CSV table of C-alpha atoms in Angstrom, one decimal:
chain,number,residue,atom,x,y,z
A,13,VAL,CA,80.6,97.6,99.3
A,14,ILE,CA,82.1,100.6,100.2
A,15,TYR,CA,79.4,101.6,103.2
A,16,ILE,CA,79.6,97.5,104.5
A,17,PHE,CA,83.4,98.7,104.6
A,18,MET,CA,83.2,102.0,106.1
A,19,ALA,CA,80.6,100.2,108.9
A,20,LEU,CA,83.0,97.8,109.7
A,21,LEU,CA,85.3,100.5,110.8
A,22,LEU,CA,83.3,102.4,112.8
A,23,VAL,CA,82.7,99.2,115.0
A,24,GLU,CA,86.1,98.3,115.0
A,25,PHE,CA,86.6,102.0,116.1
A,26,ILE,CA,83.1,101.8,119.3
A,27,LEU,CA,84.6,98.5,120.0
A,28,SER,CA,88.6,100.3,120.7
A,29,ILE,CA,86.0,102.4,123.2
A,30,LEU,CA,85.1,99.7,124.9
A,31,ALA,CA,87.7,98.0,125.2
A,32,LYS,CA,89.7,100.9,126.0
A,33,ASN,CA,92.2,100.4,123.5
A,34,ASN,CA,94.1,103.2,122.4
A,35,TYR,CA,95.8,101.3,120.3
A,36,MET,CA,93.1,100.2,117.7
A,37,LYS,CA,91.2,103.6,119.0
A,38,LYS,CA,94.1,105.3,117.0
A,39,ILE,CA,94.6,103.3,114.1
A,40,THR,CA,90.1,103.7,113.2
A,41,MET,CA,91.4,107.0,113.2
A,42,SER,CA,94.6,107.8,111.2
A,43,CYS,CA,93.0,105.3,108.8
A,44,THR,CA,89.5,107.3,109.0
A,45,LEU,CA,92.4,110.0,108.5
A,46,ILE,CA,94.4,108.7,105.2
A,47,ILE,CA,91.1,107.5,103.0
A,48,ALA,CA,89.7,111.2,103.3
A,49,LEU,CA,93.6,112.3,102.7
A,50,ASP,CA,93.8,110.0,99.5
A,51,MET,CA,90.5,110.9,98.3
A,52,LEU,CA,90.9,113.7,98.0
A,53,LEU,CA,94.3,112.6,96.2
A,54,VAL,CA,92.0,110.5,93.5
A,55,PHE,CA,90.4,113.0,93.5
A,56,ILE,CA,92.8,115.0,92.0
A,57,LEU,CA,94.8,112.6,89.6
A,58,GLY,CA,91.7,112.7,88.1
A,59,LYS,CA,91.6,116.0,87.2
A,60,VAL,CA,95.1,116.5,86.5
A,61,HIS,CA,94.7,112.7,84.5
A,62,PHE,CA,91.7,112.6,83.2
A,63,VAL,CA,90.7,108.6,82.1
A,64,ASN,CA,87.6,108.2,80.0
A,65,ARG,CA,85.6,105.1,81.9
A,66,PRO,CA,85.5,101.7,79.4
A,67,PHE,CA,81.9,102.3,79.3
A,68,VAL,CA,82.6,105.9,77.1
A,69,PHE,CA,84.2,104.0,74.3
A,70,ASN,CA,83.9,100.4,74.7
A,71,LYS,CA,80.4,98.2,74.1
A,72,VAL,CA,80.0,96.6,77.9
A,73,ASN,CA,76.5,95.8,80.0
A,74,LEU,CA,76.5,97.8,82.3
A,75,LEU,CA,74.5,96.3,86.0
A,76,TYR,CA,74.4,100.4,86.4
A,77,PRO,CA,74.9,104.2,84.8
A,78,HIS,CA,77.6,106.4,86.5
A,79,LYS,CA,78.0,109.5,85.9
A,80,LEU,CA,81.3,110.5,83.5
A,81,THR,CA,83.8,111.0,85.8
A,82,SER,CA,87.4,110.0,85.5
A,83,SER,CA,88.4,105.7,86.2
A,84,PHE,CA,91.5,106.8,87.1
A,85,PRO,CA,92.5,105.8,89.7
A,86,SER,CA,89.9,103.5,91.8
A,87,ASP,CA,88.8,104.8,94.7
A,88,HIS,CA,86.1,101.5,95.5
A,89,ALA,CA,90.3,100.0,95.1
A,90,VAL,CA,91.7,103.2,97.7
A,91,VAL,CA,88.9,103.1,100.1
A,92,THR,CA,88.4,99.0,100.5
A,93,LEU,CA,92.7,98.2,101.3
A,94,CYS,CA,92.9,100.2,103.2
A,95,ILE,CA,90.1,99.6,105.4
A,96,ALA,CA,91.2,96.3,105.2
A,97,LEU,CA,94.9,97.1,105.7
A,98,GLY,CA,94.5,99.7,108.6
A,99,ILE,CA,91.8,96.3,110.6
A,100,PHE,CA,94.6,94.2,109.8
A,101,LYS,CA,96.8,96.3,111.8
A,102,PHE,CA,94.8,94.9,114.8
A,103,ASN,CA,92.7,92.1,113.3
A,104,LYS,CA,94.7,90.5,111.0
A,105,PRO,CA,91.6,87.6,110.6
A,106,LEU,CA,88.6,90.2,109.7
A,107,GLY,CA,92.0,91.7,107.9
A,108,LYS,CA,92.2,89.1,105.6
A,109,ILE,CA,88.7,88.5,104.7
A,110,LEU,CA,88.5,92.8,104.3
A,111,ILE,CA,91.3,92.0,102.0
A,112,PHE,CA,90.4,89.1,99.4
A,113,LEU,CA,87.5,91.3,99.6
A,114,SER,CA,88.8,94.1,98.2
A,115,VAL,CA,90.3,93.1,95.6
A,116,VAL,CA,87.3,90.7,95.2
A,117,VAL,CA,85.5,94.3,95.1
A,118,GLY,CA,88.2,95.7,92.4
A,119,PHE,CA,87.9,92.9,89.8
A,120,SER,CA,84.6,93.5,90.0
A,121,ARG,CA,84.7,96.5,89.6
A,122,ILE,CA,86.4,95.4,85.8
A,123,TYR,CA,84.3,92.7,85.4
A,124,VAL,CA,80.8,96.0,85.1
A,125,GLY,CA,83.2,98.1,83.3
A,126,GLN,CA,83.4,100.7,85.8
A,127,HIS,CA,87.3,100.5,85.1
A,128,TYR,CA,90.3,99.6,83.7
A,129,PRO,CA,92.3,97.1,85.7
A,130,LEU,CA,95.0,99.8,85.5
A,131,ASP,CA,93.0,102.2,87.8
A,132,VAL,CA,92.3,99.3,90.7
A,133,ILE,CA,95.7,98.8,90.6
A,134,ALA,CA,97.0,102.3,91.2
A,135,GLY,CA,94.2,102.7,93.7
A,136,PHE,CA,95.5,99.6,95.1
A,137,ILE,CA,99.1,100.7,94.8
A,138,LEU,CA,97.8,104.3,96.4
A,139,ALA,CA,96.3,102.3,99.5
A,140,ILE,CA,99.2,100.3,99.9
A,141,ILE,CA,101.8,103.6,99.3
A,142,SER,CA,99.2,105.8,102.3
A,143,THR,CA,98.6,103.0,105.0
A,144,SER,CA,102.3,102.2,105.9
A,145,LEU,CA,101.9,105.8,107.3
A,146,LEU,CA,99.5,103.3,110.0
A,147,ASN,CA,103.5,101.3,110.8
A,148,LEU,CA,104.9,104.2,112.5
A,149,ILE,CA,101.5,104.2,115.4
A,150,PRO,CA,103.1,102.0,117.8
A,151,LYS,CA,101.9,98.9,118.9
A,152,ASN,CA,102.4,99.5,122.9
A,153,PHE,CA,100.6,102.5,122.4
A,154,ASN,CA,99.2,101.6,125.2
A,155,LYS,CA,102.1,101.6,127.6
A,156,SER,CA,104.1,103.8,126.3
A,157,HIS,CA,101.7,106.6,126.6
A,158,LYS,CA,101.0,105.3,129.9
A,159,LEU,CA,104.9,105.5,130.7
A,160,LYS,CA,105.2,109.1,129.1
A,161,ALA,CA,102.2,110.3,131.3
A,162,HIS,CA,104.1,108.6,134.1
A,163,THR,CA,107.9,110.0,134.0
A,164,LYS,CA,106.5,113.5,133.8
A,165,SER,CA,103.8,113.4,137.0
A,166,VAL,CA,107.8,112.4,138.7
């Protein structure tokens, strides 16, 4: 599922280039950077606060085997919600669908015994906090960028 979300982010990036939409391009590039930083933070948090996955001590019906890495926080929750919120900034209908699917992914990670609810909630909180940085990019990026370039040449 993460790969589908990443593919959509890549498609949006390509569309931003074709449409010459600097705001959309800036959001997709920033979203990619935020995901990379979030994954580093998830790795560090997993090392600092190691939590065994639910299937280690509980009887669950695993759909597929998983490595015994830290359960906290859920990287699936972080990545899917980061992408969903990033796309929501410039494509509301698709963003709403992806936010819904991100929540479904979070619940499914709990259902299949890969994560505890707190792991997914922490992942969503991390994604919400980190993608709030996207609000620093002005919506009229194309206009403000052209205006600055014009005033420099005058």
